[in-house]
Amino acid sequence: MYLIYFLIGFIATVLGAAAGLGGGIIIKPVLDFWGQSSLELIGFLSAVTVFSMASVSLLRTKKRTIKIEKKQSLMIAFGSIAGGFIGKGLFTILVNHLLPTRIVGLIQSILLIGILLIIVLFIKFRLYVKTYQIKNKLVIFSVGLALGVISAFIGIGGGPLNVAILGWLFSMNTKQAAYHSIFIIFFSQLSAIIITLLTDDILLYDLSMLPVMVLGGIVGGIVGSRLSERLSSLHVEYIFNTVIIIIIVINLINIFQFIQFQTS
């Protein structure tokens, strides 16, 4: 069991660091599919693991030739932190007061599939999509706010959304967007961890798997960042699209399992 959780954290963060996916986009649906943890615990495990990966990846950015546009990325990050509080609050209200947990999980899976399909179409046809160079700070902050709400509610960390939005609004190629995505993910996951610590009693969770997932995230962050340095933008885009398609398939299976559970 420990080996399985380590491999989930490791594989997710290798791909996350290499392609700017963050890892949460992989961890969340895979743990849903595994079915051994609650939605709240899955969100916390994902946030801490991805934060570990992002921390390691950022420590290596000084060796990279691509410059991080810190002003833009920080503004998006601050917006995503604020949005994270809203998204997490919405999730908590739905789970604790309005809907059964499995219904919320179904909503998350459906939303994630819709978002991923839009992202795949954007990446595929990006040459035909008009891109921008947004400079207005309020607009940049608002973009981060929206990303934070969506990512925190679904529990994915925001990696693929970040890459698509950075490509669309700031005319970055996939590799540039992947670097900046990790920068944004660092702050968004830090806020997610803080929110959980402030609003949930984490001592009620079974955190026995957390250390091995964090270890997987650290090792995955090192391997993924080294891999990213050696990959071309085309290779990064290929990894990005392949992982997105796999995650869509896993989410479809999760939805089918949920429907089967409800009708049995």
PDB file of C-alpha atoms in Angstrom:
ATOM      1  CA  MET A   1       0.000   0.000   0.000  1.00  0.00           C
ATOM      2  CA  TYR A   2       2.814   2.429   0.865  1.00  0.00           C
ATOM      3  CA  LEU A   3       4.555   1.618  -2.412  1.00  0.00           C
ATOM      4  CA  ILE A   4       1.360   2.323  -4.364  1.00  0.00           C
ATOM      5  CA  TYR A   5       0.907   5.738  -2.729  1.00  0.00           C
ATOM      6  CA  PHE A   6       4.591   6.546  -3.273  1.00  0.00           C
ATOM      7  CA  LEU A   7       4.292   5.664  -6.964  1.00  0.00           C
ATOM      8  CA  ILE A   8       1.126   7.756  -7.316  1.00  0.00           C
ATOM      9  CA  GLY A   9       2.903  10.767  -5.832  1.00  0.00           C
ATOM     10  CA  PHE A  10       6.101  10.120  -7.805  1.00  0.00           C
ATOM     11  CA  ILE A  11       4.568   9.530 -11.250  1.00  0.00           C
ATOM     12  CA  ALA A  12       2.099  12.402 -10.858  1.00  0.00           C
ATOM     13  CA  THR A  13       4.785  14.905  -9.876  1.00  0.00           C
ATOM     14  CA  VAL A  14       7.312  13.747 -12.487  1.00  0.00           C
ATOM     15  CA  LEU A  15       4.731  14.470 -15.169  1.00  0.00           C
ATOM     16  CA  GLY A  16       3.539  17.535 -13.293  1.00  0.00           C
ATOM     17  CA  ALA A  17       6.988  19.098 -13.042  1.00  0.00           C
ATOM     18  CA  ALA A  18       7.911  18.199 -16.628  1.00  0.00           C
ATOM     19  CA  ALA A  19       4.766  19.588 -18.255  1.00  0.00           C
ATOM     20  CA  GLY A  20       3.494  22.164 -15.733  1.00  0.00           C
ATOM     21  CA  LEU A  21       0.540  19.977 -14.792  1.00  0.00           C
ATOM     22  CA  GLY A  22       1.289  20.270 -11.092  1.00  0.00           C
ATOM     23  CA  GLY A  23       0.411  16.689 -10.211  1.00  0.00           C
ATOM     24  CA  GLY A  24      -2.907  17.351  -8.512  1.00  0.00           C
ATOM     25  CA  ILE A  25      -4.673  16.872 -11.824  1.00  0.00           C
ATOM     26  CA  ILE A  26      -3.375  13.289 -11.728  1.00  0.00           C
ATOM     27  CA  ILE A  27      -3.482  12.541  -7.997  1.00  0.00           C
ATOM     28  CA  LYS A  28      -7.108  13.636  -7.486  1.00  0.00           C
ATOM     29  CA  PRO A  29      -8.821  11.355 -10.069  1.00  0.00           C
ATOM     30  CA  VAL A  30      -6.419   8.452  -9.420  1.00  0.00           C
ATOM     31  CA  LEU A  31      -7.185   8.489  -5.680  1.00  0.00           C
ATOM     32  CA  ASP A  32     -10.898   8.837  -6.489  1.00  0.00           C
ATOM     33  CA  PHE A  33     -10.548   5.735  -8.650  1.00  0.00           C
ATOM     34  CA  TRP A  34      -8.598   3.952  -5.894  1.00  0.00           C
ATOM     35  CA  GLY A  35     -11.500   4.681  -3.551  1.00  0.00           C
ATOM     36  CA  GLN A  36      -9.580   4.383  -0.276  1.00  0.00           C
ATOM     37  CA  SER A  37      -9.889   7.981   0.961  1.00  0.00           C
ATOM     38  CA  SER A  38     -12.491  10.692   1.509  1.00  0.00           C
ATOM     39  CA  LEU A  39     -12.681  13.742  -0.772  1.00  0.00           C
ATOM     40  CA  GLU A  40     -11.344  15.942   2.026  1.00  0.00           C
ATOM     41  CA  LEU A  41      -8.338  13.688   2.652  1.00  0.00           C
ATOM     42  CA  ILE A  42      -7.627  13.356  -1.078  1.00  0.00           C
ATOM     43  CA  GLY A  43      -7.557  17.152  -1.380  1.00  0.00           C
ATOM     44  CA  PHE A  44      -5.096  17.488   1.504  1.00  0.00           C
ATOM     45  CA  LEU A  45      -2.810  14.671   0.311  1.00  0.00           C
ATOM     46  CA  SER A  46      -2.777  16.174  -3.169  1.00  0.00           C
ATOM     47  CA  ALA A  47      -2.047  19.712  -1.943  1.00  0.00           C
ATOM     48  CA  VAL A  48       0.888  18.716   0.278  1.00  0.00           C
ATOM     49  CA  THR A  49       2.393  16.383  -2.343  1.00  0.00           C
ATOM     50  CA  VAL A  50       2.132  18.950  -5.135  1.00  0.00           C
ATOM     51  CA  PHE A  51       3.492  21.703  -2.875  1.00  0.00           C
ATOM     52  CA  SER A  52       6.528  19.515  -2.196  1.00  0.00           C
ATOM     53  CA  MET A  53       7.031  19.022  -5.935  1.00  0.00           C
ATOM     54  CA  ALA A  54       6.644  22.733  -6.704  1.00  0.00           C
ATOM     55  CA  SER A  55       9.116  23.691  -3.954  1.00  0.00           C
ATOM     56  CA  VAL A  56      11.775  21.367  -5.349  1.00  0.00           C
ATOM     57  CA  SER A  57      11.129  22.496  -8.924  1.00  0.00           C
ATOM     58  CA  LEU A  58      11.408  26.184  -8.015  1.00  0.00           C
ATOM     59  CA  LEU A  59      14.756  25.611  -6.304  1.00  0.00           C
ATOM     60  CA  ARG A  60      16.047  24.535  -9.702  1.00  0.00           C
ATOM     61  CA  THR A  61      14.696  27.484 -11.691  1.00  0.00           C
ATOM     62  CA  LYS A  62      17.963  29.424 -11.352  1.00  0.00           C
ATOM     63  CA  LYS A  63      19.578  26.846 -13.629  1.00  0.00           C
ATOM     64  CA  ARG A  64      16.979  27.331 -16.332  1.00  0.00           C
ATOM     65  CA  THR A  65      17.360  29.570 -19.340  1.00  0.00           C
ATOM     66  CA  ILE A  66      13.696  30.604 -19.415  1.00  0.00           C
ATOM     67  CA  LYS A  67      13.057  33.695 -17.351  1.00  0.00           C
ATOM     68  CA  ILE A  68      10.100  33.684 -14.987  1.00  0.00           C
ATOM     69  CA  GLU A  69       7.854  36.735 -15.434  1.00  0.00           C
ATOM     70  CA  LYS A  70       7.429  37.144 -11.708  1.00  0.00           C
ATOM     71  CA  LYS A  71       5.136  40.187 -11.744  1.00  0.00           C
ATOM     72  CA  GLN A  72       2.524  38.495 -13.913  1.00  0.00           C
ATOM     73  CA  SER A  73       2.880  35.134 -12.200  1.00  0.00           C
ATOM     74  CA  LEU A  74       2.742  36.637  -8.710  1.00  0.00           C
ATOM     75  CA  MET A  75      -0.397  38.601  -9.582  1.00  0.00           C
ATOM     76  CA  ILE A  76      -2.055  35.408 -10.853  1.00  0.00           C
ATOM     77  CA  ALA A  77      -0.788  33.566  -7.767  1.00  0.00           C
ATOM     78  CA  PHE A  78      -2.252  36.161  -5.390  1.00  0.00           C
ATOM     79  CA  GLY A  79      -5.553  35.964  -7.253  1.00  0.00           C
ATOM     80  CA  SER A  80      -5.505  32.163  -7.056  1.00  0.00           C
ATOM     81  CA  ILE A  81      -4.859  32.340  -3.305  1.00  0.00           C
ATOM     82  CA  ALA A  82      -7.964  34.509  -2.842  1.00  0.00           C
ATOM     83  CA  GLY A  83      -9.923  32.258  -5.205  1.00  0.00           C
ATOM     84  CA  GLY A  84      -8.682  29.238  -3.291  1.00  0.00           C
ATOM     85  CA  PHE A  85     -10.413  30.445  -0.137  1.00  0.00           C
ATOM     86  CA  ILE A  86     -13.672  30.877  -2.071  1.00  0.00           C
ATOM     87  CA  GLY A  87     -13.426  27.515  -3.861  1.00  0.00           C
ATOM     88  CA  LYS A  88     -12.503  25.648  -0.699  1.00  0.00           C
ATOM     89  CA  GLY A  89     -15.349  27.347   1.175  1.00  0.00           C
ATOM     90  CA  LEU A  90     -17.831  26.360  -1.527  1.00  0.00           C
ATOM     91  CA  PHE A  91     -16.585  22.764  -1.421  1.00  0.00           C
ATOM     92  CA  THR A  92     -16.886  22.632   2.388  1.00  0.00           C
ATOM     93  CA  ILE A  93     -20.426  24.051   2.358  1.00  0.00           C
ATOM     94  CA  LEU A  94     -21.582  21.550  -0.278  1.00  0.00           C
ATOM     95  CA  VAL A  95     -20.002  18.537   1.448  1.00  0.00           C
ATOM     96  CA  ASN A  96     -21.014  19.417   5.006  1.00  0.00           C
ATOM     97  CA  HIS A  97     -24.444  20.973   4.505  1.00  0.00           C
ATOM     98  CA  LEU A  98     -26.009  20.576   1.068  1.00  0.00           C
ATOM     99  CA  LEU A  99     -25.060  17.425  -0.844  1.00  0.00           C
ATOM    100  CA  PRO A 100     -23.825  13.863  -0.183  1.00  0.00           C
ATOM    101  CA  THR A 101     -20.088  13.471  -0.625  1.00  0.00           C
ATOM    102  CA  ARG A 102     -20.441  11.150  -3.621  1.00  0.00           C
ATOM    103  CA  ILE A 103     -22.648  13.701  -5.418  1.00  0.00           C
ATOM    104  CA  VAL A 104     -19.977  16.360  -4.913  1.00  0.00           C
ATOM    105  CA  GLY A 105     -17.394  13.902  -6.235  1.00  0.00           C
ATOM    106  CA  LEU A 106     -19.546  13.337  -9.327  1.00  0.00           C
ATOM    107  CA  ILE A 107     -19.836  17.095  -9.900  1.00  0.00           C
ATOM    108  CA  GLN A 108     -16.060  17.433  -9.580  1.00  0.00           C
ATOM    109  CA  SER A 109     -15.430  14.685 -12.137  1.00  0.00           C
ATOM    110  CA  ILE A 110     -17.898  16.127 -14.663  1.00  0.00           C
ATOM    111  CA  LEU A 111     -16.458  19.645 -14.305  1.00  0.00           C
ATOM    112  CA  LEU A 112     -12.923  18.307 -14.643  1.00  0.00           C
ATOM    113  CA  ILE A 113     -13.735  16.419 -17.844  1.00  0.00           C
ATOM    114  CA  GLY A 114     -15.336  19.524 -19.347  1.00  0.00           C
ATOM    115  CA  ILE A 115     -12.349  21.693 -18.444  1.00  0.00           C
ATOM    116  CA  LEU A 116      -9.843  19.155 -19.756  1.00  0.00           C
ATOM    117  CA  LEU A 117     -11.678  18.780 -23.070  1.00  0.00           C
ATOM    118  CA  ILE A 118     -11.606  22.550 -23.543  1.00  0.00           C
ATOM    119  CA  ILE A 119      -7.882  22.595 -22.729  1.00  0.00           C
ATOM    120  CA  VAL A 120      -7.105  19.774 -25.184  1.00  0.00           C
ATOM    121  CA  LEU A 121      -9.010  21.601 -27.942  1.00  0.00           C
ATOM    122  CA  PHE A 122      -7.198  24.842 -27.127  1.00  0.00           C
ATOM    123  CA  ILE A 123      -3.771  23.207 -27.290  1.00  0.00           C
ATOM    124  CA  LYS A 124      -4.624  21.391 -30.520  1.00  0.00           C
ATOM    125  CA  PHE A 125      -5.962  24.476 -32.294  1.00  0.00           C
ATOM    126  CA  ARG A 126      -3.912  27.153 -30.543  1.00  0.00           C
ATOM    127  CA  LEU A 127      -2.412  28.305 -33.862  1.00  0.00           C
ATOM    128  CA  TYR A 128      -5.917  29.407 -34.879  1.00  0.00           C
ATOM    129  CA  VAL A 129      -6.728  31.070 -31.548  1.00  0.00           C
ATOM    130  CA  LYS A 130      -5.911  34.723 -31.036  1.00  0.00           C
ATOM    131  CA  THR A 131      -3.563  35.185 -28.072  1.00  0.00           C
ATOM    132  CA  TYR A 132      -2.927  38.293 -26.005  1.00  0.00           C
ATOM    133  CA  GLN A 133      -0.329  40.080 -23.899  1.00  0.00           C
ATOM    134  CA  ILE A 134      -2.399  41.139 -20.899  1.00  0.00           C
ATOM    135  CA  LYS A 135      -0.823  43.909 -18.804  1.00  0.00           C
ATOM    136  CA  ASN A 136      -3.728  45.189 -16.706  1.00  0.00           C
ATOM    137  CA  LYS A 137      -3.090  44.112 -13.108  1.00  0.00           C
ATOM    138  CA  LEU A 138      -6.777  43.919 -12.193  1.00  0.00           C
ATOM    139  CA  VAL A 139      -7.488  41.619 -15.139  1.00  0.00           C
ATOM    140  CA  ILE A 140      -4.485  39.443 -14.265  1.00  0.00           C
ATOM    141  CA  PHE A 141      -5.630  39.230 -10.637  1.00  0.00           C
ATOM    142  CA  SER A 142      -9.173  38.348 -11.752  1.00  0.00           C
ATOM    143  CA  VAL A 143      -7.810  35.555 -13.946  1.00  0.00           C
ATOM    144  CA  GLY A 144      -5.962  34.165 -10.937  1.00  0.00           C
ATOM    145  CA  LEU A 145      -9.095  34.493  -8.810  1.00  0.00           C
ATOM    146  CA  ALA A 146     -11.144  32.446 -11.282  1.00  0.00           C
ATOM    147  CA  LEU A 147      -8.400  29.814 -11.565  1.00  0.00           C
ATOM    148  CA  GLY A 148      -8.210  29.583  -7.781  1.00  0.00           C
ATOM    149  CA  VAL A 149     -11.957  29.082  -7.331  1.00  0.00           C
ATOM    150  CA  ILE A 150     -12.129  26.327  -9.962  1.00  0.00           C
ATOM    151  CA  SER A 151      -8.933  24.566  -8.866  1.00  0.00           C
ATOM    152  CA  ALA A 152      -9.741  24.627  -5.154  1.00  0.00           C
ATOM    153  CA  PHE A 153     -13.285  23.381  -5.665  1.00  0.00           C
ATOM    154  CA  ILE A 154     -12.227  20.502  -7.905  1.00  0.00           C
ATOM    155  CA  GLY A 155      -9.029  19.857  -5.917  1.00  0.00           C
ATOM    156  CA  ILE A 156      -6.608  19.697  -8.854  1.00  0.00           C
ATOM    157  CA  GLY A 157      -4.028  22.402  -8.113  1.00  0.00           C
ATOM    158  CA  GLY A 158      -4.700  24.178 -11.405  1.00  0.00           C
ATOM    159  CA  GLY A 159      -1.742  22.989 -13.516  1.00  0.00           C
ATOM    160  CA  PRO A 160      -3.377  22.412 -16.927  1.00  0.00           C
ATOM    161  CA  LEU A 161      -5.661  25.402 -16.473  1.00  0.00           C
ATOM    162  CA  ASN A 162      -2.628  27.556 -15.742  1.00  0.00           C
ATOM    163  CA  VAL A 163      -0.814  26.325 -18.858  1.00  0.00           C
ATOM    164  CA  ALA A 164      -3.793  26.987 -21.129  1.00  0.00           C
ATOM    165  CA  ILE A 165      -4.543  30.420 -19.669  1.00  0.00           C
ATOM    166  CA  LEU A 166      -0.894  31.493 -19.761  1.00  0.00           C
ATOM    167  CA  GLY A 167      -0.712  30.448 -23.402  1.00  0.00           C
ATOM    168  CA  TRP A 168      -3.923  32.278 -24.287  1.00  0.00           C
ATOM    169  CA  LEU A 169      -3.613  35.519 -22.315  1.00  0.00           C
ATOM    170  CA  PHE A 170       0.179  35.910 -22.284  1.00  0.00           C
ATOM    171  CA  SER A 171       1.194  34.253 -25.585  1.00  0.00           C
ATOM    172  CA  MET A 172       3.558  31.744 -23.917  1.00  0.00           C
ATOM    173  CA  ASN A 173       4.539  28.492 -25.594  1.00  0.00           C
ATOM    174  CA  THR A 174       3.846  25.262 -23.721  1.00  0.00           C
ATOM    175  CA  LYS A 175       7.296  25.036 -22.135  1.00  0.00           C
ATOM    176  CA  GLN A 176       7.264  28.660 -20.937  1.00  0.00           C
ATOM    177  CA  ALA A 177       3.746  28.200 -19.574  1.00  0.00           C
ATOM    178  CA  ALA A 178       4.831  25.003 -17.791  1.00  0.00           C
ATOM    179  CA  TYR A 179       7.599  26.858 -15.924  1.00  0.00           C
ATOM    180  CA  HIS A 180       5.291  29.684 -14.911  1.00  0.00           C
ATOM    181  CA  SER A 181       2.562  27.213 -13.941  1.00  0.00           C
ATOM    182  CA  ILE A 182       4.834  25.614 -11.335  1.00  0.00           C
ATOM    183  CA  PHE A 183       5.551  29.072  -9.905  1.00  0.00           C
ATOM    184  CA  ILE A 184       1.807  29.753  -9.541  1.00  0.00           C
ATOM    185  CA  ILE A 185       1.096  26.254  -8.198  1.00  0.00           C
ATOM    186  CA  PHE A 186       3.592  26.789  -5.361  1.00  0.00           C
ATOM    187  CA  PHE A 187       1.510  29.647  -3.953  1.00  0.00           C
ATOM    188  CA  SER A 188      -1.911  28.155  -4.686  1.00  0.00           C
ATOM    189  CA  GLN A 189      -1.055  24.868  -2.953  1.00  0.00           C
ATOM    190  CA  LEU A 190       0.474  26.682   0.000  1.00  0.00           C
ATOM    191  CA  SER A 191      -2.819  28.533   0.432  1.00  0.00           C
ATOM    192  CA  ALA A 192      -4.783  25.265   0.077  1.00  0.00           C
ATOM    193  CA  ILE A 193      -2.725  23.701   2.871  1.00  0.00           C
ATOM    194  CA  ILE A 194      -3.209  26.731   5.126  1.00  0.00           C
ATOM    195  CA  ILE A 195      -6.958  26.774   4.430  1.00  0.00           C
ATOM    196  CA  THR A 196      -7.246  23.084   5.331  1.00  0.00           C
ATOM    197  CA  LEU A 197      -5.263  23.554   8.546  1.00  0.00           C
ATOM    198  CA  LEU A 198      -7.504  26.468   9.554  1.00  0.00           C
ATOM    199  CA  THR A 199     -10.863  24.965   8.632  1.00  0.00           C
ATOM    200  CA  ASP A 200     -10.491  21.193   9.099  1.00  0.00           C
ATOM    201  CA  ASP A 201      -9.365  18.998  11.971  1.00  0.00           C
ATOM    202  CA  ILE A 202      -6.631  17.107  10.112  1.00  0.00           C
ATOM    203  CA  LEU A 203      -6.064  14.873  13.139  1.00  0.00           C
ATOM    204  CA  LEU A 204      -9.299  13.146  12.157  1.00  0.00           C
ATOM    205  CA  TYR A 205      -7.694  12.069   8.864  1.00  0.00           C
ATOM    206  CA  ASP A 206      -5.615   8.969   8.348  1.00  0.00           C
ATOM    207  CA  LEU A 207      -2.347  10.666   7.371  1.00  0.00           C
ATOM    208  CA  SER A 208      -0.223   7.513   7.405  1.00  0.00           C
ATOM    209  CA  MET A 209       0.235   7.752   3.627  1.00  0.00           C
ATOM    210  CA  LEU A 210       1.212  11.428   3.643  1.00  0.00           C
ATOM    211  CA  PRO A 211       4.983  10.972   4.267  1.00  0.00           C
ATOM    212  CA  VAL A 212       5.412   8.502   1.385  1.00  0.00           C
ATOM    213  CA  MET A 213       3.409  10.713  -0.984  1.00  0.00           C
ATOM    214  CA  VAL A 214       5.480  13.742   0.005  1.00  0.00           C
ATOM    215  CA  LEU A 215       8.650  11.709  -0.576  1.00  0.00           C
ATOM    216  CA  GLY A 216       7.266  10.739  -3.965  1.00  0.00           C
ATOM    217  CA  GLY A 217       6.512  14.416  -4.648  1.00  0.00           C
ATOM    218  CA  ILE A 218      10.035  15.520  -3.746  1.00  0.00           C
ATOM    219  CA  VAL A 219      11.732  12.821  -5.819  1.00  0.00           C
ATOM    220  CA  GLY A 220       9.242  13.377  -8.633  1.00  0.00           C
ATOM    221  CA  GLY A 221       9.905  17.109  -8.551  1.00  0.00           C
ATOM    222  CA  ILE A 222      13.648  16.541  -8.923  1.00  0.00           C
ATOM    223  CA  VAL A 223      13.272  14.012 -11.732  1.00  0.00           C
ATOM    224  CA  GLY A 224      10.549  16.014 -13.486  1.00  0.00           C
ATOM    225  CA  SER A 225      12.444  19.310 -13.382  1.00  0.00           C
ATOM    226  CA  ARG A 226      15.564  17.644 -14.766  1.00  0.00           C
ATOM    227  CA  LEU A 227      13.480  16.020 -17.464  1.00  0.00           C
ATOM    228  CA  SER A 228      11.899  19.370 -18.306  1.00  0.00           C
ATOM    229  CA  GLU A 229      15.331  20.941 -18.899  1.00  0.00           C
ATOM    230  CA  ARG A 230      16.040  18.331 -21.579  1.00  0.00           C
ATOM    231  CA  LEU A 231      12.684  18.425 -23.341  1.00  0.00           C
ATOM    232  CA  SER A 232      11.709  20.661 -26.222  1.00  0.00           C
ATOM    233  CA  SER A 233       8.456  22.616 -26.171  1.00  0.00           C
ATOM    234  CA  LEU A 234       7.036  20.049 -28.613  1.00  0.00           C
ATOM    235  CA  HIS A 235       7.869  17.164 -26.244  1.00  0.00           C
ATOM    236  CA  VAL A 236       6.367  19.017 -23.287  1.00  0.00           C
ATOM    237  CA  GLU A 237       3.194  19.582 -25.307  1.00  0.00           C
ATOM    238  CA  TYR A 238       3.049  15.888 -26.224  1.00  0.00           C
ATOM    239  CA  ILE A 239       3.358  14.827 -22.548  1.00  0.00           C
ATOM    240  CA  PHE A 240       0.777  17.436 -21.579  1.00  0.00           C
ATOM    241  CA  ASN A 241      -1.806  16.240 -24.115  1.00  0.00           C
ATOM    242  CA  THR A 242      -1.209  12.546 -23.419  1.00  0.00           C
ATOM    243  CA  VAL A 243      -1.654  12.934 -19.667  1.00  0.00           C
ATOM    244  CA  ILE A 244      -4.794  15.039 -20.132  1.00  0.00           C
ATOM    245  CA  ILE A 245      -6.379  12.336 -22.307  1.00  0.00           C
ATOM    246  CA  ILE A 246      -5.502   9.624 -19.757  1.00  0.00           C
ATOM    247  CA  ILE A 247      -7.026  11.692 -16.945  1.00  0.00           C
ATOM    248  CA  ILE A 248     -10.212  12.208 -18.970  1.00  0.00           C
ATOM    249  CA  VAL A 249     -10.511   8.419 -19.344  1.00  0.00           C
ATOM    250  CA  ILE A 250      -9.962   7.875 -15.584  1.00  0.00           C
ATOM    251  CA  ASN A 251     -12.634  10.466 -14.783  1.00  0.00           C
ATOM    252  CA  LEU A 252     -15.080   8.789 -17.151  1.00  0.00           C
ATOM    253  CA  ILE A 253     -14.464   5.507 -15.297  1.00  0.00           C
ATOM    254  CA  ASN A 254     -15.021   7.310 -11.972  1.00  0.00           C
ATOM    255  CA  ILE A 255     -18.336   8.700 -13.220  1.00  0.00           C
ATOM    256  CA  PHE A 256     -19.417   5.251 -14.453  1.00  0.00           C
ATOM    257  CA  GLN A 257     -18.522   3.717 -11.072  1.00  0.00           C
ATOM    258  CA  PHE A 258     -20.496   6.405  -9.273  1.00  0.00           C
ATOM    259  CA  ILE A 259     -23.585   5.872 -11.434  1.00  0.00           C
ATOM    260  CA  GLN A 260     -23.262   2.101 -11.002  1.00  0.00           C
ATOM    261  CA  PHE A 261     -23.023   2.572  -7.218  1.00  0.00           C
ATOM    262  CA  GLN A 262     -26.114   4.787  -7.166  1.00  0.00           C
ATOM    263  CA  THR A 263     -28.228   2.314  -9.147  1.00  0.00           C
ATOM    264  CA  SER A 264     -27.091  -0.819  -7.310  1.00  0.00           C
TER     265      SER A 264
END
